[in-house]
Tab-separated table of C-alpha atoms and ligand atoms in Angstrom:
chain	number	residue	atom	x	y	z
A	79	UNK	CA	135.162	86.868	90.156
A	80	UNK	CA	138.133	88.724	89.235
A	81	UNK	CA	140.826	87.580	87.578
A	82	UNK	CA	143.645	86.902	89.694
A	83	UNK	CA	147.034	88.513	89.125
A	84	UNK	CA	150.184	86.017	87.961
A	85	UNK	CA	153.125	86.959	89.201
A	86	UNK	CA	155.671	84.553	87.724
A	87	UNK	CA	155.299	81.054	86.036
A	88	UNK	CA	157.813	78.208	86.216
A	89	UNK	CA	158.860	75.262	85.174
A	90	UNK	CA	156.234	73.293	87.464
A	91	UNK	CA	154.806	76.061	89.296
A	92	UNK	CA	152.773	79.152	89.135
A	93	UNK	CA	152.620	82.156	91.316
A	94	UNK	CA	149.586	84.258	91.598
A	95	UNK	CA	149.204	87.156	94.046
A	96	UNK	CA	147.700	86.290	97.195
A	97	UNK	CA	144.184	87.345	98.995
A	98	UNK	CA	145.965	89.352	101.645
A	99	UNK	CA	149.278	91.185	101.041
A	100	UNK	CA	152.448	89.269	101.752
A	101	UNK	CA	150.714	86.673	100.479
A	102	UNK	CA	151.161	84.070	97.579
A	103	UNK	CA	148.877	81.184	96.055
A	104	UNK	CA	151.211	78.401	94.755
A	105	UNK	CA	149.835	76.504	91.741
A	106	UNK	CA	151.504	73.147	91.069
A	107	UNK	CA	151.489	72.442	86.920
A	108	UNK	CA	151.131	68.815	86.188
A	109	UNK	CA	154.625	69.729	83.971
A	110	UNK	CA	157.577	67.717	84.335
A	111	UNK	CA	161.064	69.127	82.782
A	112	UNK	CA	164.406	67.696	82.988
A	113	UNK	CA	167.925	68.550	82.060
A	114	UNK	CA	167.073	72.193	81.930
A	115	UNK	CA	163.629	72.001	80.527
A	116	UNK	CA	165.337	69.619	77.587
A	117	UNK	CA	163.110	67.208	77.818
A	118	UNK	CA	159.303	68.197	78.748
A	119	UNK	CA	156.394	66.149	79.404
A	120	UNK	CA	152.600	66.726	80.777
A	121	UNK	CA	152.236	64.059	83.653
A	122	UNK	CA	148.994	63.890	85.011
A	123	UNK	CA	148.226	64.116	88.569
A	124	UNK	CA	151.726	64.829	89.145
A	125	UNK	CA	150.537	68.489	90.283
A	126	UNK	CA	148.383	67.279	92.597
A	127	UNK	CA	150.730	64.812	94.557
A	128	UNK	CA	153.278	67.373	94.863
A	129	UNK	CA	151.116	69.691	96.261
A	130	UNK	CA	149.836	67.563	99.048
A	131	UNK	CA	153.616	65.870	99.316
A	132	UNK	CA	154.881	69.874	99.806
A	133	UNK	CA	151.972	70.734	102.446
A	134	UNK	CA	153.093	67.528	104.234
A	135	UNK	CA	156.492	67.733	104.686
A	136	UNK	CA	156.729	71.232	105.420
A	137	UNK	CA	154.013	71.163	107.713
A	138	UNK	CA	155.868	68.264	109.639
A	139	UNK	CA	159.075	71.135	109.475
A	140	UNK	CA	156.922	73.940	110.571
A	141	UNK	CA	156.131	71.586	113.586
A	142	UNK	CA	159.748	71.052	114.685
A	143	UNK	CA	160.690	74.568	114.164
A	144	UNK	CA	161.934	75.062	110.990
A	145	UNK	CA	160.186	78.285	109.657
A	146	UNK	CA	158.782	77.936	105.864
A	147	UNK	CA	156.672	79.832	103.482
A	148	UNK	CA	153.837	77.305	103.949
A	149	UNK	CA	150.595	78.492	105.460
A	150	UNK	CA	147.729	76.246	104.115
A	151	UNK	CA	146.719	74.271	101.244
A	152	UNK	CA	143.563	75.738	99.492
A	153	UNK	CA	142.647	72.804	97.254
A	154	UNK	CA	143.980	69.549	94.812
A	155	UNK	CA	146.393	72.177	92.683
A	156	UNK	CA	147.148	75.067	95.286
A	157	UNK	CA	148.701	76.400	98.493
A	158	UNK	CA	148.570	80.023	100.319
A	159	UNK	CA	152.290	81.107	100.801
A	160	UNK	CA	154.013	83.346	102.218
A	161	UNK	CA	155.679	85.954	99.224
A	162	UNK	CA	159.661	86.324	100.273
A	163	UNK	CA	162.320	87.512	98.494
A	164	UNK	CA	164.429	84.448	97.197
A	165	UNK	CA	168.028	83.979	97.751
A	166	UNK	CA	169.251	83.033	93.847
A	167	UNK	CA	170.686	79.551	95.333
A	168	UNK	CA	170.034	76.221	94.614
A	169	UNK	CA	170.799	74.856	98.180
A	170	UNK	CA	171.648	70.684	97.624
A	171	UNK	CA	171.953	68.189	100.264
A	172	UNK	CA	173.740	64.752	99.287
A	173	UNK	CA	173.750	61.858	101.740
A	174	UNK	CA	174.604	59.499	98.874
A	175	UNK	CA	176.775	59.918	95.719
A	176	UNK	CA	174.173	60.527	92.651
A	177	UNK	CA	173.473	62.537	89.580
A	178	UNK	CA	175.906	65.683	89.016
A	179	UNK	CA	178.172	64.693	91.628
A	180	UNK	CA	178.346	61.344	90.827
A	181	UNK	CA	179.776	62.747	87.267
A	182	UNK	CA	181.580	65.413	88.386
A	183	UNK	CA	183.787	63.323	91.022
A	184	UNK	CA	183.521	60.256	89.175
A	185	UNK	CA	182.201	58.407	92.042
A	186	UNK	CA	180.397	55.420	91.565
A	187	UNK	CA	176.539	56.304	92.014
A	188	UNK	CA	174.921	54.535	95.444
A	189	UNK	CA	178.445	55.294	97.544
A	190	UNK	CA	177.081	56.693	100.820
A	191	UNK	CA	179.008	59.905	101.414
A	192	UNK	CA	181.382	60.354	104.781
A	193	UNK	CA	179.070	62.728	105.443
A	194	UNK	CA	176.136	64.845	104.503
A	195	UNK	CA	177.440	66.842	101.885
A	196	UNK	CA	175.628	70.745	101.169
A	197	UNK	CA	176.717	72.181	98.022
A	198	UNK	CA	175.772	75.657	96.337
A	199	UNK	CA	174.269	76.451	93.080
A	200	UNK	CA	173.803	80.097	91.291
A	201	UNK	CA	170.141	80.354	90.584
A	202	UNK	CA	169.955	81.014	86.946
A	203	UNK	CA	168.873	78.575	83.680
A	204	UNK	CA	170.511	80.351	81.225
A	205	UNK	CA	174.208	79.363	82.600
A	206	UNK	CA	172.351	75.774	83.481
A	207	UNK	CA	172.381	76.809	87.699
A	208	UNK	CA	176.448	76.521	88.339
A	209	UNK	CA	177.744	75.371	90.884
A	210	UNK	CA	179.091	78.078	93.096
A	211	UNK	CA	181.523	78.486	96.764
A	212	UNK	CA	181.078	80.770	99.491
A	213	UNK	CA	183.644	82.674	97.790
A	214	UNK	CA	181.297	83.719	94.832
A	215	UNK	CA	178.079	83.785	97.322
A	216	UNK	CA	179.461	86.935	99.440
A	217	UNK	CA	181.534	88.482	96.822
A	218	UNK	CA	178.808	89.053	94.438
A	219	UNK	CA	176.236	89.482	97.253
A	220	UNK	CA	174.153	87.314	97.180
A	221	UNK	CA	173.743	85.896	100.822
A	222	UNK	CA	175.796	87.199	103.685
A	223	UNK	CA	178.157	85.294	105.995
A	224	UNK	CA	175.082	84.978	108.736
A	225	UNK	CA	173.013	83.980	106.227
A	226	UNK	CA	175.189	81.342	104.701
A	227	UNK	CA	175.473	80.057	108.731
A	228	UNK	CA	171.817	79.632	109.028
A	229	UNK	CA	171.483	78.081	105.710
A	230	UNK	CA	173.695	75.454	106.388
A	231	UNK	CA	171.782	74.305	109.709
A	232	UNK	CA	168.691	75.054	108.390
A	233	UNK	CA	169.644	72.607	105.655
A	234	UNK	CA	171.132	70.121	108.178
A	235	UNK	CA	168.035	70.067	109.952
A	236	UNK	CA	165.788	69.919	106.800
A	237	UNK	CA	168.168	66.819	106.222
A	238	UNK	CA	168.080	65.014	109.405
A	239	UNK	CA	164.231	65.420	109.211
A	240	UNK	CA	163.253	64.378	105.920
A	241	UNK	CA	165.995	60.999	106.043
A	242	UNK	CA	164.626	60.047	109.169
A	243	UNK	CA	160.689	60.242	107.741
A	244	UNK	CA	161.851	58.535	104.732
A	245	UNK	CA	163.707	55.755	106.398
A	246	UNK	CA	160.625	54.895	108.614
A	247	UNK	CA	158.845	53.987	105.455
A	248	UNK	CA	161.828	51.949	103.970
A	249	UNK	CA	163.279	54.823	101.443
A	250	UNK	CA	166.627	56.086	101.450
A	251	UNK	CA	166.735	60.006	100.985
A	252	UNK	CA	169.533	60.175	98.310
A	253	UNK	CA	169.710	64.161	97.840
A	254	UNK	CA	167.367	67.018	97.610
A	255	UNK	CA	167.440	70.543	96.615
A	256	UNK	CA	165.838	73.280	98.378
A	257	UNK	CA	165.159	77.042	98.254
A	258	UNK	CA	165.380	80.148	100.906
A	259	UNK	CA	163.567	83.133	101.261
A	260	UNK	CA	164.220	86.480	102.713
A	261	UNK	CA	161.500	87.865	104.606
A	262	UNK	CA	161.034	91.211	106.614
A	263	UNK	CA	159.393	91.754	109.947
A	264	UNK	CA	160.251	95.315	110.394
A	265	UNK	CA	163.955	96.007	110.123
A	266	UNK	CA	164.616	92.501	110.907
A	267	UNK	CA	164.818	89.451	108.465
A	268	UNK	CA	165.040	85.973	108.617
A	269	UNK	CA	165.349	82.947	106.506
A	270	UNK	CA	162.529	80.773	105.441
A	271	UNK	CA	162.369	77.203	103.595
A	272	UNK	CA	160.702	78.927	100.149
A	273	UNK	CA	159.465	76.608	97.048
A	274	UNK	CA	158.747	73.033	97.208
A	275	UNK	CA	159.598	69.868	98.658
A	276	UNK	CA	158.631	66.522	96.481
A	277	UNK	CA	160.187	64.134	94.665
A	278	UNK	CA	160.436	66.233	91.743
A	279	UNK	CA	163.430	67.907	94.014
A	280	UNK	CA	164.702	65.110	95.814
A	281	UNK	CA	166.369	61.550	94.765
A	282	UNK	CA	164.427	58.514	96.480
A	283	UNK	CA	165.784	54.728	96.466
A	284	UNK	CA	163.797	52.130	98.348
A	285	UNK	CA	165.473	50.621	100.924
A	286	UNK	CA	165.282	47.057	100.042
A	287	UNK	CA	165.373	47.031	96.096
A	288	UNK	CA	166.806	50.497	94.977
A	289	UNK	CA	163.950	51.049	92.961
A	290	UNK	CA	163.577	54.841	91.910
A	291	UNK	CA	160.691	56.999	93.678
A	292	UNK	CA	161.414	60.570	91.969
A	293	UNK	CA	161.997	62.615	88.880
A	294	UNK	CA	164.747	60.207	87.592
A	295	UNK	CA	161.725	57.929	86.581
A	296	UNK	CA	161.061	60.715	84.235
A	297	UNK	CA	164.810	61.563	83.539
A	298	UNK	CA	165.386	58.173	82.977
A	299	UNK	CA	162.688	56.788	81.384
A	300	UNK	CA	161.883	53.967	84.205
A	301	UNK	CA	158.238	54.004	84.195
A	302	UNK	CA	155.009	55.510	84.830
A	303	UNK	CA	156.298	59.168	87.370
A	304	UNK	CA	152.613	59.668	88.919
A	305	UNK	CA	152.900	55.326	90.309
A	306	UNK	CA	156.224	56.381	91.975
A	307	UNK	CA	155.055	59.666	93.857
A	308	UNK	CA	151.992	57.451	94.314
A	309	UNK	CA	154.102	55.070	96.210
A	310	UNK	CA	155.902	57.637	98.178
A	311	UNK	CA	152.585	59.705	99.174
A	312	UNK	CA	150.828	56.250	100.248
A	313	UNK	CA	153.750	54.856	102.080
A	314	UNK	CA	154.000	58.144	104.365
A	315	UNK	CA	150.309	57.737	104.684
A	316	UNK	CA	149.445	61.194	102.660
A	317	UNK	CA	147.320	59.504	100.380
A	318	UNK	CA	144.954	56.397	100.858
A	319	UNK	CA	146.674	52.614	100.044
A	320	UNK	CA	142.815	51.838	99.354
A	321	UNK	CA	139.878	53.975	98.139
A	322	UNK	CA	136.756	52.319	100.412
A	323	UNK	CA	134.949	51.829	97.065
A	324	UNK	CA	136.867	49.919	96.041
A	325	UNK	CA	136.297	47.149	98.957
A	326	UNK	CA	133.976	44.347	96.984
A	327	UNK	CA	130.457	43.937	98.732
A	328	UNK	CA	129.879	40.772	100.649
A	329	UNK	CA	127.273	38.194	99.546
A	330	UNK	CA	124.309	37.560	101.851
A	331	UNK	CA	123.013	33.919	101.774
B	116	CDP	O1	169.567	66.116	88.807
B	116	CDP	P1	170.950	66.381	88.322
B	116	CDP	O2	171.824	65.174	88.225
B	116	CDP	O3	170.996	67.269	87.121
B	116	CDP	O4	171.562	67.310	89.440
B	116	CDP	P2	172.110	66.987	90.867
B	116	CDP	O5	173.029	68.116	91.140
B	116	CDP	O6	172.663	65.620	90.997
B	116	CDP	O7	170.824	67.123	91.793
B	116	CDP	C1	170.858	66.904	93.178
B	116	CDP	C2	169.447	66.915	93.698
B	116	CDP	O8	168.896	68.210	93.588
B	116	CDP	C3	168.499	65.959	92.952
B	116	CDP	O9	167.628	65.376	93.894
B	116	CDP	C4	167.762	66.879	92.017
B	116	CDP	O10	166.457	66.388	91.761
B	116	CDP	C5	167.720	68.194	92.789
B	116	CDP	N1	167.763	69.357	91.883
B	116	CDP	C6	166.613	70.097	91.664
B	116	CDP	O11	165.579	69.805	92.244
B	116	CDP	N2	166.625	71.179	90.839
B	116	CDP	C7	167.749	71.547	90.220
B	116	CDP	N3	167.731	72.604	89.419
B	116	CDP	C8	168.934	70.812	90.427
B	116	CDP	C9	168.902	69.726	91.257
């Protein structure tokens, strides 16, 4: 078979051309990284849960008519795509005060927020992904005032989706990050939810006890990082509470 062609490799994710053109296969590393790839660490399985966690939420956006790059899941490690061009924003939701914004404001972490907050960050390691205003986004280009419009509800939506889903299995959706991508049909584009969703990208709390279901288990040294997104997949029913063989025959008298 041949070799297939890699187009770019991240921090927890590979790209590889697709089969078709426009197409991309999505390889999730079993890598975790942290403070700007700081601190690094192989997790296994991780790759695997956020691959099916990904398909699963964005298929459950695809269904309510929010348009993503997700079109199937090949196997354990990979997903077919479609390739975009990606805005250079780190779009962040916060329902709850946490993490950088917890710091920056010095609010006390766990303070629900007046409101769903969206803040913008410029795509780039090096300067440690600033955060930006709308000022910098159309002066230098990057996403145009339309496109800043439909990010924001798309975000909103994305929001009001994934809180609701997580507070039906007793988690509180702190914050989450997501990516957009440009795509063409003709001479007209549109905005697409690009990347991943998982708790690698997302802050999780449970509902009752505050315990930690994402990557601040890894940040934060809190424990084992595949049991939590273990936790999250079976309580949203993506992966089995049980395996069957593990169910103990019965003794026949
Ligand atoms: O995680 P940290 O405190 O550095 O940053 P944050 O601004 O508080 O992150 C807000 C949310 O976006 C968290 O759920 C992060 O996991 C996520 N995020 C991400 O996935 N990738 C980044 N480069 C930055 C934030």
């Amino acid at each position: 078979m041949a070799r297939r062609k890699k187009i770019y490799e991240g921090k927890a994710k590979i790209l590889y051309e697709g089969p078709e053109p426009g197409t991309i296969v999505q390889y999730f590393k079993d890598d975790a990284t942290a403070f700007n790839a700081q601190k690094k660490d192989v997790i296994e399985g991780k790759g695997v849960l956020n691959n099916r966690l990904s398909e699963f939420f964005m298929t459950g956006l695809n269904t309510i008519g929010v348009p993503t790059h997700f079109i199937k899941r090949l196997n354990m490690r990979e997903q077919l795509v479609r390739a975009c061009e990606i805005v250079p924003l780190e779009v962040i939701v916060r329902n709850i005060a946490a993490g950088s914004m917890a710091k920056r404001l010095g609010l006390e972490e766990g303070m629900p927020l007046p409101r769903p907050i969206v803040e913008y960050c410029y795509k780039d390691d090096k300067l440690g992904d600033p955060l930006v205003t709308e000022e910098h986004i159309a002066a230098f280009g990057w996403a145009s005032q339309q496109d800043m419009d439909d990010i924001l509800s798309l975000s909103l939506r994305v929001n009001d989706y994934l809180s609701g889903l997580m507070y039906g299995v007793g988690i509180k959706l702190v914050d989450f990050k997501i990516e957009i991508g440009r795509v063409y049909d003709g001479d007209y584009q549109r905005l697409i939810l690009a990347d991943e969703i998982s708790p690698d990208s997302m802050r999780l709390w449970d509902m009752e006890t505050g315990q930690k279901l994402d990557k601040d288990v890894f940040r934060r040294d809190l424990g084992s990082l595949t049991d939590a997104y273990t936790e999250v997949a079976q309580r949203l029913g993506v992966m089995p509470k049980q395996a069957t063989h593990a169910v103990k025959p019965k003794l026949i008298n």
